[in-house]
Amino acid sequence: MSEKKLLKAFSKKTDDTFRPLFHFSPPTGWLNDPNGLCFFDGRYHLFYQHNPYSSRWGRMHWGHADSADLINWRNQPIALSPDTKNDNFLGCFSGSAIEKEGKLYLMYTGVPFLKQHQLLAESPDGVTFVKQKKPVIPSKNRPPRCGKFSFRDPKIVKKEGDFFACIGAAYGKGRQIALYSSSDLTDWKFVGSLIKQQEKTNGIFECPDLVEFDSGDLLIYSIMYTHTQGMEYQNLHSSVYLIGKTDWQNGEFLPYSEQKELDLCCDYYAPQTLKTPDGRTIAIAWMQMWLRSIPTSYLGHGWAGMMSLPREL
């Protein structure tokens, strides 16, 4: 059966009884991390990790919706599918979007068999995307002491005409956030490790994000399997931040603060930010946690997962 027929057959099983009124949810299937959050061609765009054929996690696609106001969302066709040798094992993992010379570019992690690398796709209209044939950061160029299967979730930021990508990675048995730079989105070089954690950990720093403010920089990342500390870290997995200053030349983040939890509730993971045309910084996160029971999935409603309401940082 073709992909289009499979999607049509599964979408008939979707029950909207418990569909949220204000939180974005997938039209059908599974949703997790927000990806490619941006403003392009007069509209806001939200991409997301998506399995359109099941209300459980599977081979990842990029779902897509757009909005004029960050409240009312319009579903768009699937932006990325795992249909090349570079992403055909576990799919198109998380990433980000950026505009360059009137086109929208998606940088994402492709997962072929037993490795992860960074790929690029481009679009003139923000809806139909064409993938570049080769990885822009192949697995062989991953940062020092990083395993082949722990190198993912690039977030692109632009700084004085150059592009930088923050990428979650392993660091031996620990973890790091690697910083890469490029002048053209295609040729990337490793600059350094923004932060490192050398002791043994469960998983890497996922979905990093780096935001500049007048008073300092904000480094956001998500940690799997955190340990409860009083009222903090009661989530199974937590989103956290550091306030500090980025040394762009050496690829190092110099923190002013200790690590803090971004949201103490039980439904806030993998946040991603965008800059609005009027200069605000808006964050949206995934409102579920790995290994949680999701009623719309196990009760057979045909969809699972939703996004947090947009919030200004």
mmCIF file with all atom_site columns, C-alpha atoms in Angstrom, residues 54-265:
data_model
loop_
_atom_site.group_PDB
_atom_site.id
_atom_site.type_symbol
_atom_site.label_atom_id
_atom_site.label_alt_id
_atom_site.label_comp_id
_atom_site.label_asym_id
_atom_site.label_entity_id
_atom_site.label_seq_id
_atom_site.pdbx_PDB_ins_code
_atom_site.Cartn_x
_atom_site.Cartn_y
_atom_site.Cartn_z
_atom_site.occupancy
_atom_site.B_iso_or_equiv
_atom_site.pdbx_formal_charge
_atom_site.auth_seq_id
_atom_site.auth_comp_id
_atom_site.auth_asym_id
_atom_site.auth_atom_id
_atom_site.pdbx_PDB_model_num
ATOM 1   C CA . SER A 1 54  ? 0.444  5.330  14.506 1.00 0.00 ? 54  SER A CA 1
ATOM 2   C CA . SER A 1 55  ? -0.299 7.072  17.798 1.00 0.00 ? 55  SER A CA 1
ATOM 3   C CA . ARG A 1 56  ? 2.999  5.649  19.080 1.00 0.00 ? 56  ARG A CA 1
ATOM 4   C CA . TRP A 1 57  ? 6.573  6.671  18.321 1.00 0.00 ? 57  TRP A CA 1
ATOM 5   C CA . GLY A 1 58  ? 7.965  5.202  15.090 1.00 0.00 ? 58  GLY A CA 1
ATOM 6   C CA . ARG A 1 59  ? 10.078 6.200  12.079 1.00 0.00 ? 59  ARG A CA 1
ATOM 7   C CA . MET A 1 60  ? 10.150 9.944  12.363 1.00 0.00 ? 60  MET A CA 1
ATOM 8   C CA . HIS A 1 61  ? 8.734  12.377 9.822  1.00 0.00 ? 61  HIS A CA 1
ATOM 9   C CA . TRP A 1 62  ? 8.435  16.154 10.123 1.00 0.00 ? 62  TRP A CA 1
ATOM 10  C CA . GLY A 1 63  ? 4.840  17.276 10.494 1.00 0.00 ? 63  GLY A CA 1
ATOM 11  C CA . HIS A 1 64  ? 4.071  20.892 9.649  1.00 0.00 ? 64  HIS A CA 1
ATOM 12  C CA . ALA A 1 65  ? 1.552  23.597 10.537 1.00 0.00 ? 65  ALA A CA 1
ATOM 13  C CA . ASP A 1 66  ? 1.539  27.360 10.061 1.00 0.00 ? 66  ASP A CA 1
ATOM 14  C CA . SER A 1 67  ? -0.227 30.276 11.721 1.00 0.00 ? 67  SER A CA 1
ATOM 15  C CA . ALA A 1 68  ? -0.752 34.010 11.477 1.00 0.00 ? 68  ALA A CA 1
ATOM 16  C CA . ASP A 1 69  ? -0.957 34.494 15.264 1.00 0.00 ? 69  ASP A CA 1
ATOM 17  C CA . LEU A 1 70  ? 0.612  31.472 17.055 1.00 0.00 ? 70  LEU A CA 1
ATOM 18  C CA . ILE A 1 71  ? -2.894 30.513 18.240 1.00 0.00 ? 71  ILE A CA 1
ATOM 19  C CA . ASN A 1 72  ? -4.839 29.302 15.222 1.00 0.00 ? 72  ASN A CA 1
ATOM 20  C CA . TRP A 1 73  ? -2.867 26.662 13.317 1.00 0.00 ? 73  TRP A CA 1
ATOM 21  C CA . ARG A 1 74  ? -3.363 25.401 9.767  1.00 0.00 ? 74  ARG A CA 1
ATOM 22  C CA . ASN A 1 75  ? -2.114 21.910 8.935  1.00 0.00 ? 75  ASN A CA 1
ATOM 23  C CA . GLN A 1 76  ? 0.298  21.640 6.018  1.00 0.00 ? 76  GLN A CA 1
ATOM 24  C CA . PRO A 1 77  ? 1.588  18.563 4.152  1.00 0.00 ? 77  PRO A CA 1
ATOM 25  C CA . ILE A 1 78  ? 4.317  16.498 5.809  1.00 0.00 ? 78  ILE A CA 1
ATOM 26  C CA . ALA A 1 79  ? 7.568  18.382 5.243  1.00 0.00 ? 79  ALA A CA 1
ATOM 27  C CA . LEU A 1 80  ? 10.114 15.551 5.577  1.00 0.00 ? 80  LEU A CA 1
ATOM 28  C CA . SER A 1 81  ? 9.754  11.789 5.238  1.00 0.00 ? 81  SER A CA 1
ATOM 29  C CA . PRO A 1 82  ? 12.413 9.091  5.852  1.00 0.00 ? 82  PRO A CA 1
ATOM 30  C CA . ASP A 1 83  ? 12.849 8.325  2.158  1.00 0.00 ? 83  ASP A CA 1
ATOM 31  C CA . THR A 1 84  ? 16.600 8.487  1.471  1.00 0.00 ? 84  THR A CA 1
ATOM 32  C CA . LYS A 1 85  ? 19.620 6.404  2.433  1.00 0.00 ? 85  LYS A CA 1
ATOM 33  C CA . ASN A 1 86  ? 20.577 9.191  4.853  1.00 0.00 ? 86  ASN A CA 1
ATOM 34  C CA . ASP A 1 87  ? 17.454 8.918  7.045  1.00 0.00 ? 87  ASP A CA 1
ATOM 35  C CA . ASN A 1 88  ? 15.694 5.660  6.191  1.00 0.00 ? 88  ASN A CA 1
ATOM 36  C CA . PHE A 1 89  ? 16.334 3.664  9.387  1.00 0.00 ? 89  PHE A CA 1
ATOM 37  C CA . LEU A 1 90  ? 14.760 5.633  12.269 1.00 0.00 ? 90  LEU A CA 1
ATOM 38  C CA . GLY A 1 91  ? 13.880 8.679  10.214 1.00 0.00 ? 91  GLY A CA 1
ATOM 39  C CA . CYS A 1 92  ? 14.194 12.454 10.309 1.00 0.00 ? 92  CYS A CA 1
ATOM 40  C CA . PHE A 1 93  ? 15.025 13.440 13.885 1.00 0.00 ? 93  PHE A CA 1
ATOM 41  C CA . SER A 1 94  ? 14.810 16.932 15.404 1.00 0.00 ? 94  SER A CA 1
ATOM 42  C CA . GLY A 1 95  ? 16.315 20.120 14.012 1.00 0.00 ? 95  GLY A CA 1
ATOM 43  C CA . SER A 1 96  ? 15.589 23.737 13.193 1.00 0.00 ? 96  SER A CA 1
ATOM 44  C CA . ALA A 1 97  ? 14.821 26.209 10.406 1.00 0.00 ? 97  ALA A CA 1
ATOM 45  C CA . ILE A 1 98  ? 16.367 29.417 9.131  1.00 0.00 ? 98  ILE A CA 1
ATOM 46  C CA . GLU A 1 99  ? 15.779 31.764 6.225  1.00 0.00 ? 99  GLU A CA 1
ATOM 47  C CA . LYS A 1 100 ? 18.559 32.512 3.741  1.00 0.00 ? 100 LYS A CA 1
ATOM 48  C CA . GLU A 1 101 ? 18.204 34.573 0.561  1.00 0.00 ? 101 GLU A CA 1
ATOM 49  C CA . GLY A 1 102 ? 14.441 34.189 0.470  1.00 0.00 ? 102 GLY A CA 1
ATOM 50  C CA . LYS A 1 103 ? 14.401 30.407 0.976  1.00 0.00 ? 103 LYS A CA 1
ATOM 51  C CA . LEU A 1 104 ? 13.604 28.390 4.089  1.00 0.00 ? 104 LEU A CA 1
ATOM 52  C CA . TYR A 1 105 ? 16.189 25.810 5.138  1.00 0.00 ? 105 TYR A CA 1
ATOM 53  C CA . LEU A 1 106 ? 15.630 22.899 7.507  1.00 0.00 ? 106 LEU A CA 1
ATOM 54  C CA . MET A 1 107 ? 18.642 21.373 9.251  1.00 0.00 ? 107 MET A CA 1
ATOM 55  C CA . TYR A 1 108 ? 17.841 18.048 10.865 1.00 0.00 ? 108 TYR A CA 1
ATOM 56  C CA . THR A 1 109 ? 19.362 14.810 12.102 1.00 0.00 ? 109 THR A CA 1
ATOM 57  C CA . GLY A 1 110 ? 19.073 11.880 9.743  1.00 0.00 ? 110 GLY A CA 1
ATOM 58  C CA . VAL A 1 111 ? 19.263 8.391  11.208 1.00 0.00 ? 111 VAL A CA 1
ATOM 59  C CA . PRO A 1 112 ? 20.421 5.665  8.836  1.00 0.00 ? 112 PRO A CA 1
ATOM 60  C CA . PHE A 1 113 ? 21.544 2.357  10.340 1.00 0.00 ? 113 PHE A CA 1
ATOM 61  C CA . LEU A 1 114 ? 23.574 2.832  13.546 1.00 0.00 ? 114 LEU A CA 1
ATOM 62  C CA . LYS A 1 115 ? 24.656 6.449  13.112 1.00 0.00 ? 115 LYS A CA 1
ATOM 63  C CA . GLN A 1 116 ? 23.374 10.018 13.188 1.00 0.00 ? 116 GLN A CA 1
ATOM 64  C CA . HIS A 1 117 ? 24.404 12.923 10.974 1.00 0.00 ? 117 HIS A CA 1
ATOM 65  C CA . GLN A 1 118 ? 23.110 16.367 10.039 1.00 0.00 ? 118 GLN A CA 1
ATOM 66  C CA . LEU A 1 119 ? 21.178 16.989 6.828  1.00 0.00 ? 119 LEU A CA 1
ATOM 67  C CA . LEU A 1 120 ? 19.772 20.013 5.016  1.00 0.00 ? 120 LEU A CA 1
ATOM 68  C CA . ALA A 1 121 ? 16.576 20.582 3.019  1.00 0.00 ? 121 ALA A CA 1
ATOM 69  C CA . GLU A 1 122 ? 15.430 23.787 1.301  1.00 0.00 ? 122 GLU A CA 1
ATOM 70  C CA . SER A 1 123 ? 12.162 25.286 0.138  1.00 0.00 ? 123 SER A CA 1
ATOM 71  C CA . PRO A 1 124 ? 11.164 28.410 -1.826 1.00 0.00 ? 124 PRO A CA 1
ATOM 72  C CA . ASP A 1 125 ? 7.661  28.475 -0.317 1.00 0.00 ? 125 ASP A CA 1
ATOM 73  C CA . GLY A 1 126 ? 8.062  26.966 3.169  1.00 0.00 ? 126 GLY A CA 1
ATOM 74  C CA . VAL A 1 127 ? 5.869  23.977 2.267  1.00 0.00 ? 127 VAL A CA 1
ATOM 75  C CA . THR A 1 128 ? 7.644  21.765 -0.290 1.00 0.00 ? 128 THR A CA 1
ATOM 76  C CA . PHE A 1 129 ? 11.210 20.788 0.623  1.00 0.00 ? 129 PHE A CA 1
ATOM 77  C CA . VAL A 1 130 ? 14.068 19.287 -1.395 1.00 0.00 ? 130 VAL A CA 1
ATOM 78  C CA . LYS A 1 131 ? 16.806 17.466 0.518  1.00 0.00 ? 131 LYS A CA 1
ATOM 79  C CA . GLN A 1 132 ? 20.483 17.867 -0.248 1.00 0.00 ? 132 GLN A CA 1
ATOM 80  C CA . LYS A 1 133 ? 21.953 14.535 -1.283 1.00 0.00 ? 133 LYS A CA 1
ATOM 81  C CA . LYS A 1 134 ? 24.860 14.459 1.175  1.00 0.00 ? 134 LYS A CA 1
ATOM 82  C CA . PRO A 1 135 ? 25.041 15.225 4.912  1.00 0.00 ? 135 PRO A CA 1
ATOM 83  C CA . VAL A 1 136 ? 26.279 18.740 5.655  1.00 0.00 ? 136 VAL A CA 1
ATOM 84  C CA . ILE A 1 137 ? 27.851 17.429 8.884  1.00 0.00 ? 137 ILE A CA 1
ATOM 85  C CA . PRO A 1 138 ? 28.581 13.744 8.313  1.00 0.00 ? 138 PRO A CA 1
ATOM 86  C CA . SER A 1 139 ? 29.003 11.362 11.207 1.00 0.00 ? 139 SER A CA 1
ATOM 87  C CA . LYS A 1 140 ? 32.777 11.303 10.687 1.00 0.00 ? 140 LYS A CA 1
ATOM 88  C CA . ASN A 1 141 ? 32.865 15.034 11.555 1.00 0.00 ? 141 ASN A CA 1
ATOM 89  C CA . ARG A 1 142 ? 31.085 14.663 14.880 1.00 0.00 ? 142 ARG A CA 1
ATOM 90  C CA . PRO A 1 143 ? 32.768 16.287 17.894 1.00 0.00 ? 143 PRO A CA 1
ATOM 91  C CA . PRO A 1 144 ? 35.579 14.633 19.895 1.00 0.00 ? 144 PRO A CA 1
ATOM 92  C CA . ARG A 1 145 ? 34.648 11.654 22.073 1.00 0.00 ? 145 ARG A CA 1
ATOM 93  C CA . CYS A 1 146 ? 31.167 11.420 20.547 1.00 0.00 ? 146 CYS A CA 1
ATOM 94  C CA . GLY A 1 147 ? 29.668 8.064  19.535 1.00 0.00 ? 147 GLY A CA 1
ATOM 95  C CA . LYS A 1 148 ? 28.023 7.536  16.149 1.00 0.00 ? 148 LYS A CA 1
ATOM 96  C CA . PHE A 1 149 ? 24.526 7.236  17.631 1.00 0.00 ? 149 PHE A CA 1
ATOM 97  C CA . SER A 1 150 ? 24.591 10.270 19.956 1.00 0.00 ? 150 SER A CA 1
ATOM 98  C CA . PHE A 1 151 ? 24.844 13.333 17.702 1.00 0.00 ? 151 PHE A CA 1
ATOM 99  C CA . ARG A 1 152 ? 21.568 15.117 17.059 1.00 0.00 ? 152 ARG A CA 1
ATOM 100 C CA . ASP A 1 153 ? 19.080 18.018 17.213 1.00 0.00 ? 153 ASP A CA 1
ATOM 101 C CA . PRO A 1 154 ? 20.861 20.939 15.472 1.00 0.00 ? 154 PRO A CA 1
ATOM 102 C CA . LYS A 1 155 ? 19.605 24.428 16.306 1.00 0.00 ? 155 LYS A CA 1
ATOM 103 C CA . ILE A 1 156 ? 20.816 27.097 13.858 1.00 0.00 ? 156 ILE A CA 1
ATOM 104 C CA . VAL A 1 157 ? 21.394 30.685 14.931 1.00 0.00 ? 157 VAL A CA 1
ATOM 105 C CA . LYS A 1 158 ? 22.780 33.562 12.868 1.00 0.00 ? 158 LYS A CA 1
ATOM 106 C CA . LYS A 1 159 ? 25.507 35.817 14.245 1.00 0.00 ? 159 LYS A CA 1
ATOM 107 C CA . GLU A 1 160 ? 26.999 38.726 12.297 1.00 0.00 ? 160 GLU A CA 1
ATOM 108 C CA . GLY A 1 161 ? 26.543 37.097 8.901  1.00 0.00 ? 161 GLY A CA 1
ATOM 109 C CA . ASP A 1 162 ? 27.693 33.603 9.928  1.00 0.00 ? 162 ASP A CA 1
ATOM 110 C CA . PHE A 1 163 ? 25.610 30.603 10.899 1.00 0.00 ? 163 PHE A CA 1
ATOM 111 C CA . PHE A 1 164 ? 26.152 28.554 14.033 1.00 0.00 ? 164 PHE A CA 1
ATOM 112 C CA . ALA A 1 165 ? 24.611 25.208 14.964 1.00 0.00 ? 165 ALA A CA 1
ATOM 113 C CA . CYS A 1 166 ? 24.282 23.897 18.530 1.00 0.00 ? 166 CYS A CA 1
ATOM 114 C CA . ILE A 1 167 ? 24.107 20.096 18.513 1.00 0.00 ? 167 ILE A CA 1
ATOM 115 C CA . GLY A 1 168 ? 23.573 17.643 21.382 1.00 0.00 ? 168 GLY A CA 1
ATOM 116 C CA . ALA A 1 169 ? 26.268 14.979 21.577 1.00 0.00 ? 169 ALA A CA 1
ATOM 117 C CA . ALA A 1 170 ? 27.898 12.382 23.779 1.00 0.00 ? 170 ALA A CA 1
ATOM 118 C CA . TYR A 1 171 ? 31.241 13.094 25.451 1.00 0.00 ? 171 TYR A CA 1
ATOM 119 C CA . GLY A 1 172 ? 32.693 9.708  26.297 1.00 0.00 ? 172 GLY A CA 1
ATOM 120 C CA . LYS A 1 173 ? 30.236 8.355  28.861 1.00 0.00 ? 173 LYS A CA 1
ATOM 121 C CA . GLY A 1 174 ? 29.061 11.916 29.495 1.00 0.00 ? 174 GLY A CA 1
ATOM 122 C CA . ARG A 1 175 ? 27.582 14.570 27.216 1.00 0.00 ? 175 ARG A CA 1
ATOM 123 C CA . GLN A 1 176 ? 28.234 17.913 25.554 1.00 0.00 ? 176 GLN A CA 1
ATOM 124 C CA . ILE A 1 177 ? 26.654 20.606 23.397 1.00 0.00 ? 177 ILE A CA 1
ATOM 125 C CA . ALA A 1 178 ? 28.834 21.044 20.312 1.00 0.00 ? 178 ALA A CA 1
ATOM 126 C CA . LEU A 1 179 ? 29.055 24.312 18.377 1.00 0.00 ? 179 LEU A CA 1
ATOM 127 C CA . TYR A 1 180 ? 29.643 24.338 14.612 1.00 0.00 ? 180 TYR A CA 1
ATOM 128 C CA . SER A 1 181 ? 30.010 27.315 12.273 1.00 0.00 ? 181 SER A CA 1
ATOM 129 C CA . SER A 1 182 ? 29.340 27.920 8.580  1.00 0.00 ? 182 SER A CA 1
ATOM 130 C CA . SER A 1 183 ? 29.205 30.831 6.150  1.00 0.00 ? 183 SER A CA 1
ATOM 131 C CA . ASP A 1 184 ? 26.770 29.145 3.743  1.00 0.00 ? 184 ASP A CA 1
ATOM 132 C CA . LEU A 1 185 ? 24.799 26.419 5.666  1.00 0.00 ? 185 LEU A CA 1
ATOM 133 C CA . THR A 1 186 ? 26.638 23.741 3.663  1.00 0.00 ? 186 THR A CA 1
ATOM 134 C CA . ASP A 1 187 ? 30.263 23.667 4.827  1.00 0.00 ? 187 ASP A CA 1
ATOM 135 C CA . TRP A 1 188 ? 30.465 23.346 8.611  1.00 0.00 ? 188 TRP A CA 1
ATOM 136 C CA . LYS A 1 189 ? 33.417 23.205 10.983 1.00 0.00 ? 189 LYS A CA 1
ATOM 137 C CA . PHE A 1 190 ? 33.558 22.225 14.646 1.00 0.00 ? 190 PHE A CA 1
ATOM 138 C CA . VAL A 1 191 ? 34.291 25.240 16.865 1.00 0.00 ? 191 VAL A CA 1
ATOM 139 C CA . GLY A 1 192 ? 34.144 23.795 20.380 1.00 0.00 ? 192 GLY A CA 1
ATOM 140 C CA . SER A 1 193 ? 31.961 22.430 23.169 1.00 0.00 ? 193 SER A CA 1
ATOM 141 C CA . LEU A 1 194 ? 29.629 24.990 24.724 1.00 0.00 ? 194 LEU A CA 1
ATOM 142 C CA . ILE A 1 195 ? 29.275 22.846 27.832 1.00 0.00 ? 195 ILE A CA 1
ATOM 143 C CA . LYS A 1 196 ? 30.531 19.394 28.850 1.00 0.00 ? 196 LYS A CA 1
ATOM 144 C CA . GLN A 1 197 ? 29.581 16.839 31.468 1.00 0.00 ? 197 GLN A CA 1
ATOM 145 C CA . GLN A 1 198 ? 32.228 14.173 31.858 1.00 0.00 ? 198 GLN A CA 1
ATOM 146 C CA . GLU A 1 199 ? 30.668 11.848 34.425 1.00 0.00 ? 199 GLU A CA 1
ATOM 147 C CA . LYS A 1 200 ? 28.502 8.935  33.249 1.00 0.00 ? 200 LYS A CA 1
ATOM 148 C CA . THR A 1 201 ? 24.987 9.992  32.243 1.00 0.00 ? 201 THR A CA 1
ATOM 149 C CA . ASN A 1 202 ? 21.751 8.533  30.910 1.00 0.00 ? 202 ASN A CA 1
ATOM 150 C CA . GLY A 1 203 ? 21.420 10.100 27.468 1.00 0.00 ? 203 GLY A CA 1
ATOM 151 C CA . ILE A 1 204 ? 22.751 13.351 26.033 1.00 0.00 ? 204 ILE A CA 1
ATOM 152 C CA . PHE A 1 205 ? 21.794 17.017 26.262 1.00 0.00 ? 205 PHE A CA 1
ATOM 153 C CA . GLU A 1 206 ? 18.868 16.988 23.829 1.00 0.00 ? 206 GLU A CA 1
ATOM 154 C CA . CYS A 1 207 ? 17.376 19.782 21.715 1.00 0.00 ? 207 CYS A CA 1
ATOM 155 C CA . PRO A 1 208 ? 19.813 22.595 22.623 1.00 0.00 ? 208 PRO A CA 1
ATOM 156 C CA . ASP A 1 209 ? 18.834 26.182 21.887 1.00 0.00 ? 209 ASP A CA 1
ATOM 157 C CA . LEU A 1 210 ? 20.871 29.368 22.214 1.00 0.00 ? 210 LEU A CA 1
ATOM 158 C CA . VAL A 1 211 ? 19.220 32.804 22.464 1.00 0.00 ? 211 VAL A CA 1
ATOM 159 C CA . GLU A 1 212 ? 20.873 36.225 22.730 1.00 0.00 ? 212 GLU A CA 1
ATOM 160 C CA . PHE A 1 213 ? 19.457 38.943 24.993 1.00 0.00 ? 213 PHE A CA 1
ATOM 161 C CA . ASP A 1 214 ? 20.897 42.368 25.812 1.00 0.00 ? 214 ASP A CA 1
ATOM 162 C CA . SER A 1 215 ? 21.736 41.229 29.343 1.00 0.00 ? 215 SER A CA 1
ATOM 163 C CA . GLY A 1 216 ? 23.282 37.890 28.356 1.00 0.00 ? 216 GLY A CA 1
ATOM 164 C CA . ASP A 1 217 ? 22.735 34.660 26.498 1.00 0.00 ? 217 ASP A CA 1
ATOM 165 C CA . LEU A 1 218 ? 20.298 31.884 27.318 1.00 0.00 ? 218 LEU A CA 1
ATOM 166 C CA . LEU A 1 219 ? 21.354 28.279 26.708 1.00 0.00 ? 219 LEU A CA 1
ATOM 167 C CA . ILE A 1 220 ? 18.403 25.878 26.857 1.00 0.00 ? 220 ILE A CA 1
ATOM 168 C CA . TYR A 1 221 ? 18.619 22.078 26.690 1.00 0.00 ? 221 TYR A CA 1
ATOM 169 C CA . SER A 1 222 ? 16.698 19.010 27.800 1.00 0.00 ? 222 SER A CA 1
ATOM 170 C CA . ILE A 1 223 ? 17.914 16.196 30.050 1.00 0.00 ? 223 ILE A CA 1
ATOM 171 C CA . MET A 1 224 ? 16.538 12.681 30.194 1.00 0.00 ? 224 MET A CA 1
ATOM 172 C CA . TYR A 1 225 ? 16.154 10.872 33.547 1.00 0.00 ? 225 TYR A CA 1
ATOM 173 C CA . THR A 1 226 ? 16.711 13.758 35.968 1.00 0.00 ? 226 THR A CA 1
ATOM 174 C CA . HIS A 1 227 ? 16.728 13.216 39.743 1.00 0.00 ? 227 HIS A CA 1
ATOM 175 C CA . THR A 1 228 ? 14.247 14.957 42.035 1.00 0.00 ? 228 THR A CA 1
ATOM 176 C CA . GLN A 1 229 ? 15.692 17.776 44.162 1.00 0.00 ? 229 GLN A CA 1
ATOM 177 C CA . GLY A 1 230 ? 12.995 19.090 46.498 1.00 0.00 ? 230 GLY A CA 1
ATOM 178 C CA . MET A 1 231 ? 10.327 20.717 44.340 1.00 0.00 ? 231 MET A CA 1
ATOM 179 C CA . GLU A 1 232 ? 12.580 20.670 41.285 1.00 0.00 ? 232 GLU A CA 1
ATOM 180 C CA . TYR A 1 233 ? 13.176 17.927 38.737 1.00 0.00 ? 233 TYR A CA 1
ATOM 181 C CA . GLN A 1 234 ? 10.029 15.998 39.561 1.00 0.00 ? 234 GLN A CA 1
ATOM 182 C CA . ASN A 1 235 ? 9.643  15.318 35.858 1.00 0.00 ? 235 ASN A CA 1
ATOM 183 C CA . LEU A 1 236 ? 10.986 12.078 34.475 1.00 0.00 ? 236 LEU A CA 1
ATOM 184 C CA . HIS A 1 237 ? 12.799 14.266 31.927 1.00 0.00 ? 237 HIS A CA 1
ATOM 185 C CA . SER A 1 238 ? 13.411 18.015 32.331 1.00 0.00 ? 238 SER A CA 1
ATOM 186 C CA . SER A 1 239 ? 14.096 21.162 30.309 1.00 0.00 ? 239 SER A CA 1
ATOM 187 C CA . VAL A 1 240 ? 16.747 23.411 31.833 1.00 0.00 ? 240 VAL A CA 1
ATOM 188 C CA . TYR A 1 241 ? 18.691 26.593 31.130 1.00 0.00 ? 241 TYR A CA 1
ATOM 189 C CA . LEU A 1 242 ? 21.880 28.500 31.880 1.00 0.00 ? 242 LEU A CA 1
ATOM 190 C CA . ILE A 1 243 ? 22.318 32.279 31.696 1.00 0.00 ? 243 ILE A CA 1
ATOM 191 C CA . GLY A 1 244 ? 25.747 33.433 30.564 1.00 0.00 ? 244 GLY A CA 1
ATOM 192 C CA . LYS A 1 245 ? 27.856 34.623 27.661 1.00 0.00 ? 245 LYS A CA 1
ATOM 193 C CA . THR A 1 246 ? 28.816 32.770 24.496 1.00 0.00 ? 246 THR A CA 1
ATOM 194 C CA . ASP A 1 247 ? 32.425 32.772 23.312 1.00 0.00 ? 247 ASP A CA 1
ATOM 195 C CA . TRP A 1 248 ? 31.616 32.298 19.625 1.00 0.00 ? 248 TRP A CA 1
ATOM 196 C CA . GLN A 1 249 ? 35.240 32.149 18.532 1.00 0.00 ? 249 GLN A CA 1
ATOM 197 C CA . ASN A 1 250 ? 36.199 29.285 20.843 1.00 0.00 ? 250 ASN A CA 1
ATOM 198 C CA . GLY A 1 251 ? 32.777 27.641 21.042 1.00 0.00 ? 251 GLY A CA 1
ATOM 199 C CA . GLU A 1 252 ? 32.424 27.920 24.812 1.00 0.00 ? 252 GLU A CA 1
ATOM 200 C CA . PHE A 1 253 ? 29.512 29.029 26.986 1.00 0.00 ? 253 PHE A CA 1
ATOM 201 C CA . LEU A 1 254 ? 30.515 30.967 30.124 1.00 0.00 ? 254 LEU A CA 1
ATOM 202 C CA . PRO A 1 255 ? 27.631 30.682 32.615 1.00 0.00 ? 255 PRO A CA 1
ATOM 203 C CA . TYR A 1 256 ? 26.623 33.415 35.055 1.00 0.00 ? 256 TYR A CA 1
ATOM 204 C CA . SER A 1 257 ? 24.091 31.154 36.787 1.00 0.00 ? 257 SER A CA 1
ATOM 205 C CA . GLU A 1 258 ? 23.641 27.616 37.972 1.00 0.00 ? 258 GLU A CA 1
ATOM 206 C CA . GLN A 1 259 ? 21.512 25.265 35.901 1.00 0.00 ? 259 GLN A CA 1
ATOM 207 C CA . LYS A 1 260 ? 17.811 25.900 36.513 1.00 0.00 ? 260 LYS A CA 1
ATOM 208 C CA . GLU A 1 261 ? 14.674 24.048 35.484 1.00 0.00 ? 261 GLU A CA 1
ATOM 209 C CA . LEU A 1 262 ? 12.716 25.964 32.852 1.00 0.00 ? 262 LEU A CA 1
ATOM 210 C CA . ASP A 1 263 ? 9.320  24.617 33.916 1.00 0.00 ? 263 ASP A CA 1
ATOM 211 C CA . LEU A 1 264 ? 8.541  22.611 37.044 1.00 0.00 ? 264 LEU A CA 1
ATOM 212 C CA . CYS A 1 265 ? 5.371  21.014 35.705 1.00 0.00 ? 265 CYS A CA 1
#
